Every structure is written in C-alpha cells, then in structure tokens.
Coordinates of C-alpha atoms in Angstrom, one line a residue:
M428 CA 19.8 -18.2 6.1
T429 CA 19.2 -18.1 9.6
D430 CA 16.3 -20.6 10.5
T431 CA 16.4 -23.6 8.5
K432 CA 12.9 -25.1 10.9
N433 CA 10.8 -22.3 11.1
F434 CA 10.9 -21.1 7.2
P435 CA 9.4 -18.6 6.5
A436 CA 9.8 -16.3 9.5
A437 CA 7.4 -14.1 7.5
V438 CA 5.9 -13.3 3.9
L439 CA 6.1 -9.8 3.0
W440 CA 3.6 -9.3 0.1
D441 CA 3.2 -6.5 -2.4
F442 CA 0.2 -4.5 -2.7
D443 CA -0.9 -3.1 -6.4
G444 CA -1.2 -6.3 -8.7
T445 CA 0.0 -8.7 -6.2
L446 CA -3.0 -8.7 -3.6
V447 CA -4.9 -6.5 -5.8
D448 CA -5.9 -5.8 -8.9
T449 CA -5.6 -1.4 -8.8
E450 CA -3.3 -1.9 -11.8
P451 CA -6.0 -0.4 -14.1
L452 CA -7.1 2.5 -11.7
W453 CA -3.4 3.7 -11.8
F454 CA -3.4 3.8 -15.5
A455 CA -6.3 5.8 -15.5
A456 CA -5.2 7.8 -13.1
E457 CA -1.9 8.2 -15.0
G458 CA -3.6 8.5 -18.2
A459 CA -5.4 11.4 -17.2
F460 CA -3.1 13.5 -15.8
I461 CA -0.8 13.3 -18.8
E462 CA -4.0 13.9 -21.6
S463 CA -5.1 16.8 -19.3
H464 CA -1.6 18.5 -20.3
G465 CA -2.1 17.2 -23.4
G466 CA 0.4 15.0 -23.8
T467 CA 0.0 11.1 -25.3
W468 CA -0.9 8.3 -23.1
S469 CA 0.6 5.0 -24.1
E470 CA 0.3 1.0 -23.2
E471 CA 4.0 1.2 -23.1
L472 CA 4.7 4.0 -20.8
A473 CA 1.8 2.4 -18.6
H474 CA 3.9 -1.0 -18.6
E475 CA 6.8 1.1 -17.5
L476 CA 5.4 2.8 -14.1
I477 CA 4.4 -0.8 -12.9
G478 CA 5.9 -1.4 -9.8
S479 CA 7.8 2.0 -9.2
A480 CA 8.3 4.6 -6.3
L481 CA 5.4 6.8 -6.6
T482 CA 8.2 9.8 -7.2
D483 CA 10.0 7.8 -10.5
G484 CA 6.7 7.1 -11.6
A485 CA 5.9 11.4 -11.3
N486 CA 9.0 11.9 -12.7
K487 CA 8.7 9.6 -15.5
L488 CA 5.0 11.2 -16.1
L489 CA 6.9 14.6 -16.3
D490 CA 9.8 13.6 -18.7
A491 CA 7.3 12.1 -20.9
L492 CA 5.4 15.3 -21.6
R493 CA 8.6 17.2 -21.5
S494 CA 9.4 15.0 -24.5
E495 CA 6.7 16.1 -26.3
G496 CA 7.7 19.8 -26.1
I497 CA 5.4 19.9 -23.5
K498 CA 6.4 21.9 -20.5
P499 CA 3.7 20.9 -17.6
D500 CA 3.7 24.0 -14.8
V501 CA 3.8 21.2 -11.7
E502 CA 5.8 19.6 -9.6
T503 CA 7.0 15.9 -8.7
D504 CA 5.1 16.1 -5.5
D505 CA 1.9 17.8 -7.2
V506 CA 1.5 14.6 -9.5
V507 CA 1.7 12.0 -6.8
A508 CA -1.2 13.8 -4.5
E509 CA -3.2 13.8 -7.9
L510 CA -2.8 9.9 -8.8
I511 CA -2.6 9.3 -5.1
D512 CA -6.2 11.1 -4.3
S513 CA -7.5 9.6 -7.8
V514 CA -6.4 6.4 -7.2
L515 CA -8.0 6.7 -3.6
A516 CA -11.3 7.7 -4.4
S517 CA -11.7 4.7 -6.2
V518 CA -10.6 2.2 -3.9
V519 CA -12.7 3.9 -1.0
D520 CA -15.9 3.2 -3.6
G521 CA -14.7 -0.4 -3.8
D522 CA -13.9 -0.3 -7.4
Y523 CA -11.1 -2.9 -7.7
T524 CA -11.1 -6.3 -7.3
W525 CA -8.2 -9.4 -5.4
R526 CA -5.9 -11.1 -7.4
P527 CA -7.0 -14.9 -7.7
G528 CA -6.2 -16.9 -4.8
A529 CA -4.0 -13.9 -3.0
R530 CA -6.7 -13.3 -0.1
E531 CA -7.4 -16.8 0.7
L532 CA -3.5 -17.7 0.6
L533 CA -2.9 -14.4 2.9
L534 CA -6.0 -15.5 5.0
G535 CA -4.5 -19.3 5.3
L536 CA -0.9 -17.8 5.8
R537 CA -2.6 -16.2 9.5
D538 CA -4.4 -18.9 10.2
R539 CA -1.2 -21.0 10.1
G540 CA 0.5 -18.2 12.3
I541 CA 3.0 -17.2 9.8
R542 CA 3.3 -13.8 10.0
C543 CA 2.7 -11.2 7.3
G544 CA 3.8 -7.9 5.9
L545 CA 2.6 -5.4 3.7
V546 CA 5.3 -4.0 1.3
S547 CA 4.6 -1.5 -1.4
M548 CA 5.2 1.6 -3.2
S549 CA 1.6 3.1 -2.4
F550 CA 1.2 5.4 0.2
R551 CA 0.1 4.4 3.5
R552 CA -3.4 5.7 3.4
M553 CA -3.9 3.9 0.5
L554 CA -3.0 0.5 2.3
E555 CA -4.6 0.7 5.3
T556 CA -8.1 1.7 3.5
V557 CA -7.7 -1.9 1.8
A558 CA -6.1 -3.4 5.2
A559 CA -8.9 -2.4 7.3
E560 CA -11.1 -5.2 5.1
L561 CA -9.0 -8.0 6.5
P562 CA -8.8 -9.1 10.4
E563 CA -6.8 -6.7 12.1
D564 CA -3.7 -8.7 12.9
T565 CA -3.7 -10.1 9.6
F566 CA -0.6 -7.6 8.4
E567 CA 1.7 -7.5 11.4
V568 CA 3.5 -4.7 9.8
I569 CA 3.0 -2.0 6.9
V570 CA 5.9 0.0 4.9
P571 CA 4.5 2.0 2.3
G572 CA 5.9 4.1 0.0
D573 CA 6.3 7.5 1.6
E574 CA 8.3 5.9 4.3
V575 CA 11.2 4.3 2.7
E576 CA 14.3 6.5 1.7
R577 CA 14.4 4.1 -1.4
G578 CA 11.7 2.8 -3.4
K579 CA 11.7 0.0 -5.2
P580 CA 13.8 -2.2 -7.0
H581 CA 15.9 -1.0 -4.4
P582 CA 15.5 -3.7 -1.7
D583 CA 15.7 -1.1 1.4
P584 CA 11.5 -1.9 1.4
Y585 CA 11.8 -5.0 2.1
L586 CA 14.5 -4.7 4.2
D587 CA 12.9 -2.6 6.9
A588 CA 9.6 -4.7 6.7
A589 CA 12.3 -7.9 7.8
A590 CA 14.0 -5.7 10.6
A591 CA 10.4 -3.9 11.9
L592 CA 9.4 -7.7 12.5
G593 CA 12.4 -8.8 14.0
V594 CA 13.0 -11.5 11.3
D595 CA 16.3 -12.0 9.0
I596 CA 15.2 -11.1 5.8
T597 CA 17.2 -14.5 4.0
D598 CA 14.3 -16.3 6.2
C599 CA 11.2 -14.8 3.8
I600 CA 8.9 -15.0 1.1
V601 CA 8.6 -12.3 -0.9
M602 CA 5.0 -11.8 -3.2
E603 CA 5.6 -9.9 -6.2
D604 CA 3.8 -9.2 -9.4
S605 CA 6.0 -6.6 -11.7
P606 CA 10.1 -7.3 -12.7
T607 CA 10.7 -4.2 -10.4
G608 CA 9.6 -5.3 -7.3
A609 CA 11.1 -8.9 -8.0
K610 CA 14.3 -7.3 -8.4
S611 CA 13.7 -5.6 -5.3
G612 CA 12.7 -8.9 -3.2
V613 CA 15.7 -10.4 -5.0
A614 CA 18.4 -7.7 -3.6
S615 CA 17.0 -7.9 -0.5
G616 CA 17.8 -11.4 -0.1
A617 CA 14.6 -13.0 0.3
A618 CA 13.2 -15.8 -1.8
V619 CA 10.9 -14.3 -4.0
V620 CA 7.6 -15.7 -5.7
A621 CA 6.5 -13.8 -8.6
V622 CA 3.0 -14.3 -9.7
P623 CA 3.0 -12.0 -13.1
N624 CA -0.1 -9.2 -13.8
L625 CA 0.7 -7.3 -16.8
V626 CA 4.0 -7.9 -17.4
P627 CA 5.9 -11.0 -17.5
V628 CA 8.9 -11.4 -15.0
A629 CA 12.0 -13.8 -15.8
P630 CA 13.0 -15.9 -13.1
G631 CA 16.6 -16.1 -11.7
G632 CA 18.4 -15.7 -8.3
R633 CA 16.4 -16.4 -5.4
S634 CA 13.2 -16.5 -7.3
V635 CA 10.4 -18.6 -8.8
V636 CA 7.8 -17.8 -11.3
L637 CA 4.0 -19.1 -10.8
E638 CA 1.5 -18.5 -12.8
T639 CA -1.6 -18.0 -10.3
L640 CA -2.4 -18.2 -6.9
D641 CA -5.8 -19.5 -7.3
G642 CA -5.5 -23.5 -5.2
I643 CA -2.0 -21.9 -3.9
G644 CA -2.0 -22.8 0.3
P645 CA 0.4 -22.2 2.4
D646 CA 2.1 -25.6 1.7
E647 CA 2.0 -25.2 -1.8
L648 CA 3.5 -21.6 -1.3
I649 CA 6.5 -22.6 1.0
D650 CA 7.3 -25.8 -1.4
A651 CA 7.4 -22.8 -4.2
A652 CA 9.7 -20.7 -2.7
R653 CA 12.1 -23.4 -1.6
T654 CA 12.7 -24.4 -5.5
A655 CA 13.7 -20.2 -5.2
G656 CA 16.5 -21.2 -2.7
G657 CA 14.4 -20.3 0.5
S658 CA 15.2 -23.1 3.4
A659 CA 15.4 -26.5 2.9

C-alpha cells in the first residue's frame, strides 16, 4: 500500500447489479436465447452467469444446450452479440433502475474529488449509454469487457483500471455485487466492498459485505473499506 493519507486513490465500480439493476435484462436475454434453441432456462443457470465475462457466459449457455443434446448452429461471438443487442435495446429505452444508494454515493464521491472508474464485463457501448446520464467527468476511465484479455474473476480488469488512472491498486476500493466480481477485486489487491444483489457474497480476505448502499456516503464507504484491509 503506497498512500495511507489519501485513501482511497480511486473507487472502481462494477456496473451490472452494483450500479444499476440490469441483471433482469440479462436473464431475459439469456433465457430467450436458450429457449429459442429448444433448451431449458433455469434460475440456477442464471445465477451461475452473474459477473462472468460475456464470452465465458456465452460458452456456458452453449454448453447448457449441448448438455440437453442440442447442437446450436451459432458461435460464441454470435451469442455475445445477440445478448448485447437485446440488453442494450432495453437500456436505451430506459428499462433499468439504479441500485439503492449507488447513484447518490457515486455523485457524492465525485463531489469530494475522489476519482472513480467503471470496470465491467459489459461492453463499452453498453457502459457509455448509461454513463451518459451522469456528469461527463464522473468516470475518469472505463474498462469494458470487450477490451480486456482476461475478464473477471481474473484481476486484470481492475489492474487495468488502476494503471490507466496511474494509481496503486492497493490504494483503491472496488465496488462489487457478485462472488465472481469480488474475487476479481480481491485478487487485484484492492479493498473490496460487496453489496450482494441476487446471489450472496461471502466476506473474506480484503473484502467486506454491506447489505445496501442506501444511506452510505463517502465517509461510511471509506470506513467499511478500511475494515476490509484498506489504508488505515
């Protein structure tokens, strides 16, 4: 850890399920894909996909079809494109909600001069659509899933964001909602604050779990991150 006086150097936000509640949109798109090929959609499969890189999720969907004896005549990239088009259409229509307290905390950090980055397995065109609703300087960097070699749970996305900001990842707070994303943040060396959405996240290592961001301001966030092993 390099800077104990000005912690955090940055707050790095996950997108789906952490900032905005887009998970139902992904579930609908994934379910429609499975069912259009004659497969069976399940809550178990839906939860397994949360937080995964889109290519990994697409491969899991194809594997699920094959496990039912179905041989889909599509490639991984085709599945990714279909899912993105479906979810993006809903996002453009405004068919999503912000997670409780998330937008208020994000803008509170901005007002305090605390730098923020957006780090998601969603692709850039999706992220920029929602980011356009915020003041233009809210996120100094966006690291989308289509611009990283290895997605979550690998640490690469968060390491890339810290490098782009010119800060030490161990001086950063990572905001997540899923076990996959939390593993990515912990592996990067950041202090992780997890706010579970649809699946539970177990605390451990440099991570802490909050029930909600409703009523959480910058000071409360920093205090929580310090209990997770952030700068004292």
